[in-house]
């Protein structure tokens, strides 16, 4: 059964004094009014860490009562930071089953009332324990991925800085036009460069802010002008170190593959996209993983202006998570609300895209391990039948890619090793509670073993470290510690390795 | 599209040293082996408060990786203490949509490693804030419901004690035969009476224990011997005080109504049931709400032995939440695992029911405000077509019932009142952190206003209070305080009510 959208709504994102239920009720009210419904068959609630952010569990029932809809079946759905998209997907299948006619999807999060250190700790619980215990935060892992991307595609640190700044500048410029956005200010590259480093090389302006907000949508089996064209969803290993690639998210690639297959579309059919930019490098990698550009070409397309609001393939016309804000539970659904507004031609004269018949939303859960891709299109869009197979599927051996990256078992305590190769690293300045700043972290490929997280208490300047170099690896207080393999270190290691009877 | 069960599994419930992922992997492994599958199209994970119990968020991805299935779409589903049933329902619709062939549903919770006070606090977050702030816990609210039931159906305190004891004795006697149960010991009425009072009149043996455990099931679109016959789901007001009835759960009644309608069955078709008995009075009320017995007749059926293992309609052949244990996220699915084992004739010679072609599971979320009813049947069961409408639907004007109990808006701060009627009350001995024991709580119907929670700091003996009596109601430090309306109190109230100019 086909699934359509009959209503959409969201609150202004930002810092709000309203309780979470009130924000969510506001978004729901708009969506229900648009759908001309007072009651629905079911409600799916997307909240990420509501127990810890606001101290309530049993939130689906609580919220349904707040809406004056006590009685209606209500289910909380969660896929970390892609939760809004996850709730939408769940509702999609329920409508597609034919058992439900109208479903309200409602997503939100309230975050700004807590101290930043507490919010950081809550968000860090989404990171694998084996990496979290080193003090790795979301920005730290994103920074390592940015470093690796620069290395893999031969970008100098200056060049990397330049393209990340371009993502931030572009998305702020789009957000400036979006009445729902948290930040409605244009920033320049100079502003970007003046912002403090959070985790080298990522600056404050590379990271989405902490935000309150809610978004809502009504899904229906009755035809409306907007149709759900395809949905894909995939996970990846919990630890970043266990993945085959650090410059591409397999979960995005697989989710995109499924969404394109369900909708019988190619990346080239997509006219605009909302791409998860909780960190600027993720937008560039996202445009590659979604098949818009080849691997290592995303930054070039950005430089050429392809993804600008008036470019050939606008990315994040809403301002993205960067400028619209990122209430973790709500963002995945807010992206879809933006797509609905664009498809309807209701995005406002300045922000409205010319070509807006088909749009894609890409949402990342955790550090890229629970991702969803959703494609919405206008129901009246004319489809030109394509001859033969879908080229996108042909050129992309998804199965193999996936097999490679999946370890048969989660490796919890890999064997210690003497030396390894530094895969990527970062120096984190905004450290979680209990850690000293700055904190240098690296992913180290052990000889013949797995990639492990390791810390380096000595190196304060990231310039002293280089991806691809051999480093020594020690265990200290149950943690891996890596060091640059200087001549002295080599000698020390050799001395230590001598049998004790000498 | 019809939905079938191709695999089921669970761990032994109880106190476990294994981490939650390991328990869930064990249950999943059994279910997948039975289904002869190594990979599934999607995974739905049911955990209630995993962030607070074990400190991990992004749990769906973490668990999928633990299973060696990184890549497979994975979504966390939560409906408070009915979470396992909620995850099952979500998977049901995904298979029914035709988009998925095989889905793994996996539910679990790890609770015993925390101090009881902390566990109590986490579980209390499921209670509406307006009631929770008085120190109301799950046992306290269940105790108030038991009191009200006794009053409404003219049971003396001794009689109430007697029938609650019978539920505990019956379920322990069933649990004794269940290799998966936490408590495999037979208890007598004397044992019951010796157990301490948690919240008057509920004793320790009236409450399900704190438990670790996991359960799993594989749903498929390919016909197997066991079919999902019907599912219903409904919510209710967040605050217990806002409901039309305190002796019946509207969410159960509505969920049951939907499940019977989907399966085209009547309560009289059900051969056995797993009924949510987190508190013994809930089993009695459940058997009434499910339509097995009329309102106020559940305790009689229990006395007559109807619900015994060898009775006409066995209830909780597994031992129920009471004896099998209650890992909050897992219980709803564990009930369904028991039904599968019974339908297959695999429950073991002593526990296997003779008539086991159709079984029902009833799961309560929160304090009865997010409930699910699921009916499973043998695919080879012969259905005798019934003439005319379903009598169950005829006799029960569900719509009206529902309308009455749904307030248009959540009442957060009801107006103060001078006097009210004591609807029900309890004295709580196992109080949450920050409260003094014993704590007497009551639900008070204000004159012309709503029912509010109120505390009574003076009355230590519940015998001094009586349901239906007029009580005085004051606001003290932002809380409602109720007092017996003695002559002195009446006089005091009258004096206070005099205009100040006197």
Short mmCIF file of C-alpha atoms in Angstrom, two decimals, chain A residues 23-252:
data_model
loop_
_atom_site.label_atom_id
_atom_site.label_comp_id
_atom_site.label_asym_id
_atom_site.label_seq_id
_atom_site.Cartn_x
_atom_site.Cartn_y
_atom_site.Cartn_z
CA UNK A 23 6.84 21.96 22.04
CA UNK A 24 5.80 18.58 20.70
CA UNK A 25 2.11 19.44 21.09
CA UNK A 26 2.68 22.63 19.09
CA UNK A 27 4.29 20.73 16.20
CA UNK A 28 1.58 18.04 16.35
CA UNK A 29 -1.17 20.62 16.31
CA UNK A 30 0.11 22.16 13.05
CA UNK A 31 0.47 18.76 11.39
CA UNK A 32 -2.98 17.54 12.51
CA UNK A 33 -4.62 20.79 11.41
CA UNK A 34 -3.08 20.43 7.96
CA UNK A 35 -4.30 16.84 7.80
CA UNK A 36 -7.73 17.95 9.06
CA UNK A 37 -7.70 15.27 11.71
CA UNK A 38 -8.62 15.32 15.36
CA UNK A 39 -7.81 11.71 16.01
CA UNK A 40 -5.35 9.26 14.45
CA UNK A 41 -5.03 5.47 14.45
CA UNK A 42 -1.64 5.52 16.13
CA UNK A 43 1.15 7.79 17.27
CA UNK A 44 4.88 7.16 16.95
CA UNK A 45 7.01 9.30 19.23
CA UNK A 46 10.67 9.93 18.45
CA UNK A 47 12.78 11.01 21.42
CA UNK A 48 16.41 9.99 21.90
CA UNK A 49 17.40 10.25 25.57
CA UNK A 50 14.27 11.74 27.11
CA UNK A 51 14.74 9.88 30.41
CA UNK A 52 18.06 11.60 30.94
CA UNK A 53 17.25 14.97 29.37
CA UNK A 54 13.93 15.58 31.13
CA UNK A 55 13.57 12.75 33.65
CA UNK A 56 10.41 11.10 32.33
CA UNK A 57 10.08 7.57 31.01
CA UNK A 58 6.83 6.13 29.59
CA UNK A 59 6.97 9.18 27.36
CA UNK A 60 4.75 7.91 24.54
CA UNK A 61 1.76 7.66 26.90
CA UNK A 62 2.59 10.95 28.62
CA UNK A 63 2.73 12.83 25.34
CA UNK A 64 -0.41 11.23 23.94
CA UNK A 65 -2.27 12.37 27.04
CA UNK A 66 -0.83 15.89 26.66
CA UNK A 67 -2.29 15.98 23.14
CA UNK A 68 -5.69 15.14 24.60
CA UNK A 69 -5.49 11.84 22.72
CA UNK A 70 -5.26 9.39 25.65
CA UNK A 71 -6.52 6.09 24.30
CA UNK A 72 -4.72 6.25 20.95
CA UNK A 73 -1.98 3.59 20.63
CA UNK A 74 1.38 5.26 21.11
CA UNK A 75 4.89 3.90 20.73
CA UNK A 76 8.28 5.44 21.36
CA UNK A 77 10.85 4.76 18.66
CA UNK A 78 14.57 5.47 18.94
CA UNK A 79 17.61 5.11 16.69
CA UNK A 80 19.95 7.61 18.45
CA UNK A 81 20.40 10.87 16.52
CA UNK A 82 18.39 9.58 13.55
CA UNK A 83 15.38 8.97 15.82
CA UNK A 84 13.01 11.31 13.94
CA UNK A 85 13.66 9.41 10.72
CA UNK A 86 13.37 6.10 12.56
CA UNK A 87 9.94 7.02 13.90
CA UNK A 88 8.88 8.07 10.40
CA UNK A 89 10.06 4.73 8.99
CA UNK A 90 8.17 2.77 11.65
CA UNK A 91 4.97 4.70 10.88
CA UNK A 92 5.53 4.15 7.17
CA UNK A 93 5.41 0.36 7.58
CA UNK A 94 2.35 0.54 9.83
CA UNK A 95 0.42 2.53 7.19
CA UNK A 96 1.82 0.35 4.39
CA UNK A 97 0.47 -2.73 6.22
CA UNK A 98 -3.07 -1.53 5.56
CA UNK A 99 -3.94 -1.84 9.27
CA UNK A 100 -3.70 1.92 9.89
CA UNK A 101 -5.07 4.83 7.89
CA UNK A 102 -3.67 7.90 9.65
CA UNK A 103 -0.59 8.01 11.84
CA UNK A 104 0.95 10.95 13.66
CA UNK A 105 4.74 10.91 13.87
CA UNK A 106 6.05 13.26 16.49
CA UNK A 107 9.70 13.88 17.33
CA UNK A 108 11.46 16.19 19.72
CA UNK A 109 14.16 16.78 22.25
CA UNK A 110 14.81 19.29 25.01
CA UNK A 111 18.52 19.82 25.67
CA UNK A 112 19.47 23.44 26.39
CA UNK A 113 18.34 23.45 30.04
CA UNK A 114 21.21 21.17 31.11
CA UNK A 115 24.87 22.13 31.59
CA UNK A 116 26.86 21.44 28.40
CA UNK A 117 29.08 18.90 30.18
CA UNK A 118 26.01 16.85 31.14
CA UNK A 119 24.54 17.06 27.63
CA UNK A 120 27.91 15.96 26.22
CA UNK A 121 27.95 12.99 28.58
CA UNK A 122 24.41 11.97 27.61
CA UNK A 123 25.20 12.23 23.90
CA UNK A 124 28.46 10.31 24.41
CA UNK A 125 26.50 7.28 25.65
CA UNK A 126 25.79 6.64 21.96
CA UNK A 127 29.50 5.90 21.43
CA UNK A 128 30.81 2.37 21.86
CA UNK A 129 32.07 1.74 25.39
CA UNK A 130 35.50 0.66 24.14
CA UNK A 131 36.00 4.10 22.59
CA UNK A 132 34.00 6.18 25.05
CA UNK A 133 36.16 5.19 28.00
CA UNK A 134 39.11 7.03 26.40
CA UNK A 135 37.11 10.26 26.56
CA UNK A 136 36.11 10.08 22.91
CA UNK A 137 33.14 12.35 22.19
CA UNK A 138 31.09 12.75 19.02
CA UNK A 139 33.18 15.77 17.89
CA UNK A 140 36.41 13.83 18.60
CA UNK A 141 35.34 10.92 16.39
CA UNK A 142 34.07 13.27 13.68
CA UNK A 143 37.42 15.10 13.81
CA UNK A 144 39.28 11.84 13.31
CA UNK A 145 37.11 11.10 10.31
CA UNK A 146 37.81 14.55 8.87
CA UNK A 147 41.55 14.03 9.33
CA UNK A 148 41.41 10.69 7.59
CA UNK A 149 39.36 12.13 4.72
CA UNK A 150 41.97 14.87 4.16
CA UNK A 151 44.74 12.31 4.19
CA UNK A 152 42.95 9.85 1.87
CA UNK A 153 42.12 12.47 -0.73
CA UNK A 154 45.34 14.47 -0.40
CA UNK A 155 43.91 17.65 1.06
CA UNK A 156 46.32 19.86 2.98
CA UNK A 157 45.22 21.00 6.45
CA UNK A 158 44.61 24.45 4.96
CA UNK A 159 42.48 22.99 2.19
CA UNK A 160 40.51 20.87 4.66
CA UNK A 161 39.89 23.95 6.79
CA UNK A 162 38.76 25.82 3.70
CA UNK A 163 36.16 23.26 2.58
CA UNK A 164 34.79 22.67 6.08
CA UNK A 165 34.39 26.45 6.38
CA UNK A 166 32.48 26.42 3.08
CA UNK A 167 29.96 23.91 4.46
CA UNK A 168 29.41 26.07 7.54
CA UNK A 169 29.15 29.30 5.53
CA UNK A 170 26.72 27.74 3.04
CA UNK A 171 24.45 26.24 5.70
CA UNK A 172 24.39 29.38 7.80
CA UNK A 173 23.50 31.35 4.70
CA UNK A 174 20.56 28.97 4.08
CA UNK A 175 19.54 29.01 7.74
CA UNK A 176 19.44 32.81 7.61
CA UNK A 177 16.42 32.44 5.31
CA UNK A 178 14.68 29.76 7.40
CA UNK A 179 12.21 31.06 10.00
CA UNK A 180 12.47 27.75 11.89
CA UNK A 181 16.26 27.87 12.18
CA UNK A 182 18.12 28.33 15.48
CA UNK A 183 20.82 30.50 13.86
CA UNK A 184 19.59 33.12 11.47
CA UNK A 185 22.89 34.82 10.90
CA UNK A 186 25.24 34.81 7.94
CA UNK A 187 28.80 33.85 8.83
CA UNK A 188 32.01 34.47 6.88
CA UNK A 189 35.12 32.36 6.63
CA UNK A 190 36.76 34.76 9.06
CA UNK A 191 34.02 34.14 11.62
CA UNK A 192 34.61 30.44 11.10
CA UNK A 193 38.35 30.78 11.66
CA UNK A 194 37.81 32.83 14.79
CA UNK A 195 35.64 30.14 16.38
CA UNK A 196 37.45 27.97 18.91
CA UNK A 197 38.77 24.52 18.16
CA UNK A 198 36.58 21.82 19.75
CA UNK A 199 38.55 18.81 18.55
CA UNK A 200 41.33 19.46 16.09
CA UNK A 201 40.71 20.22 13.22
CA UNK A 202 37.00 20.79 13.99
CA UNK A 203 35.94 24.19 15.29
CA UNK A 204 32.77 25.26 17.04
CA UNK A 205 31.35 26.25 13.64
CA UNK A 206 31.88 22.69 12.38
CA UNK A 207 29.49 21.31 14.99
CA UNK A 208 25.70 21.47 15.16
CA UNK A 209 24.51 23.30 18.28
CA UNK A 210 22.58 22.05 21.32
CA UNK A 211 18.93 22.73 20.58
CA UNK A 212 15.32 22.41 21.79
CA UNK A 213 12.67 21.65 19.21
CA UNK A 214 10.00 19.37 17.84
CA UNK A 215 8.73 18.25 14.45
CA UNK A 216 5.63 16.34 13.36
CA UNK A 217 4.11 14.67 10.36
CA UNK A 218 0.93 12.82 9.48
CA UNK A 219 1.21 9.74 7.26
CA UNK A 220 -1.83 8.40 5.50
CA UNK A 221 -2.94 5.74 3.07
CA UNK A 222 -5.16 8.24 1.26
CA UNK A 223 -3.51 9.88 -1.76
CA UNK A 224 -2.23 13.44 -1.19
CA UNK A 225 0.13 15.61 -3.27
CA UNK A 226 3.17 14.14 -1.48
CA UNK A 227 4.17 10.53 -1.53
CA UNK A 228 6.76 8.52 0.37
CA UNK A 229 8.84 7.19 -2.47
CA UNK A 230 11.44 5.09 -0.69
CA UNK A 231 13.02 4.38 2.69
CA UNK A 232 16.26 2.64 3.55
CA UNK A 233 17.83 1.91 6.90
CA UNK A 234 21.10 0.26 7.91
CA UNK A 235 23.42 -0.07 10.89
CA UNK A 236 27.17 -0.40 11.26
CA UNK A 237 29.61 -1.59 13.90
CA UNK A 238 29.32 0.05 17.28
CA UNK A 239 33.03 0.91 17.46
CA UNK A 240 34.28 3.22 14.70
CA UNK A 241 37.60 1.39 14.80
CA UNK A 242 35.94 -1.83 13.62
CA UNK A 243 34.91 -0.42 10.25
CA UNK A 244 36.48 -1.08 6.88
CA UNK A 245 36.48 2.61 6.00
CA UNK A 246 36.78 5.78 8.08
CA UNK A 247 35.93 8.13 5.21
CA UNK A 248 32.60 6.65 4.18
CA UNK A 249 29.63 5.43 6.22
CA UNK A 250 28.58 2.03 5.10
CA UNK A 251 25.29 2.51 6.92
CA UNK A 252 24.52 5.51 4.68
#
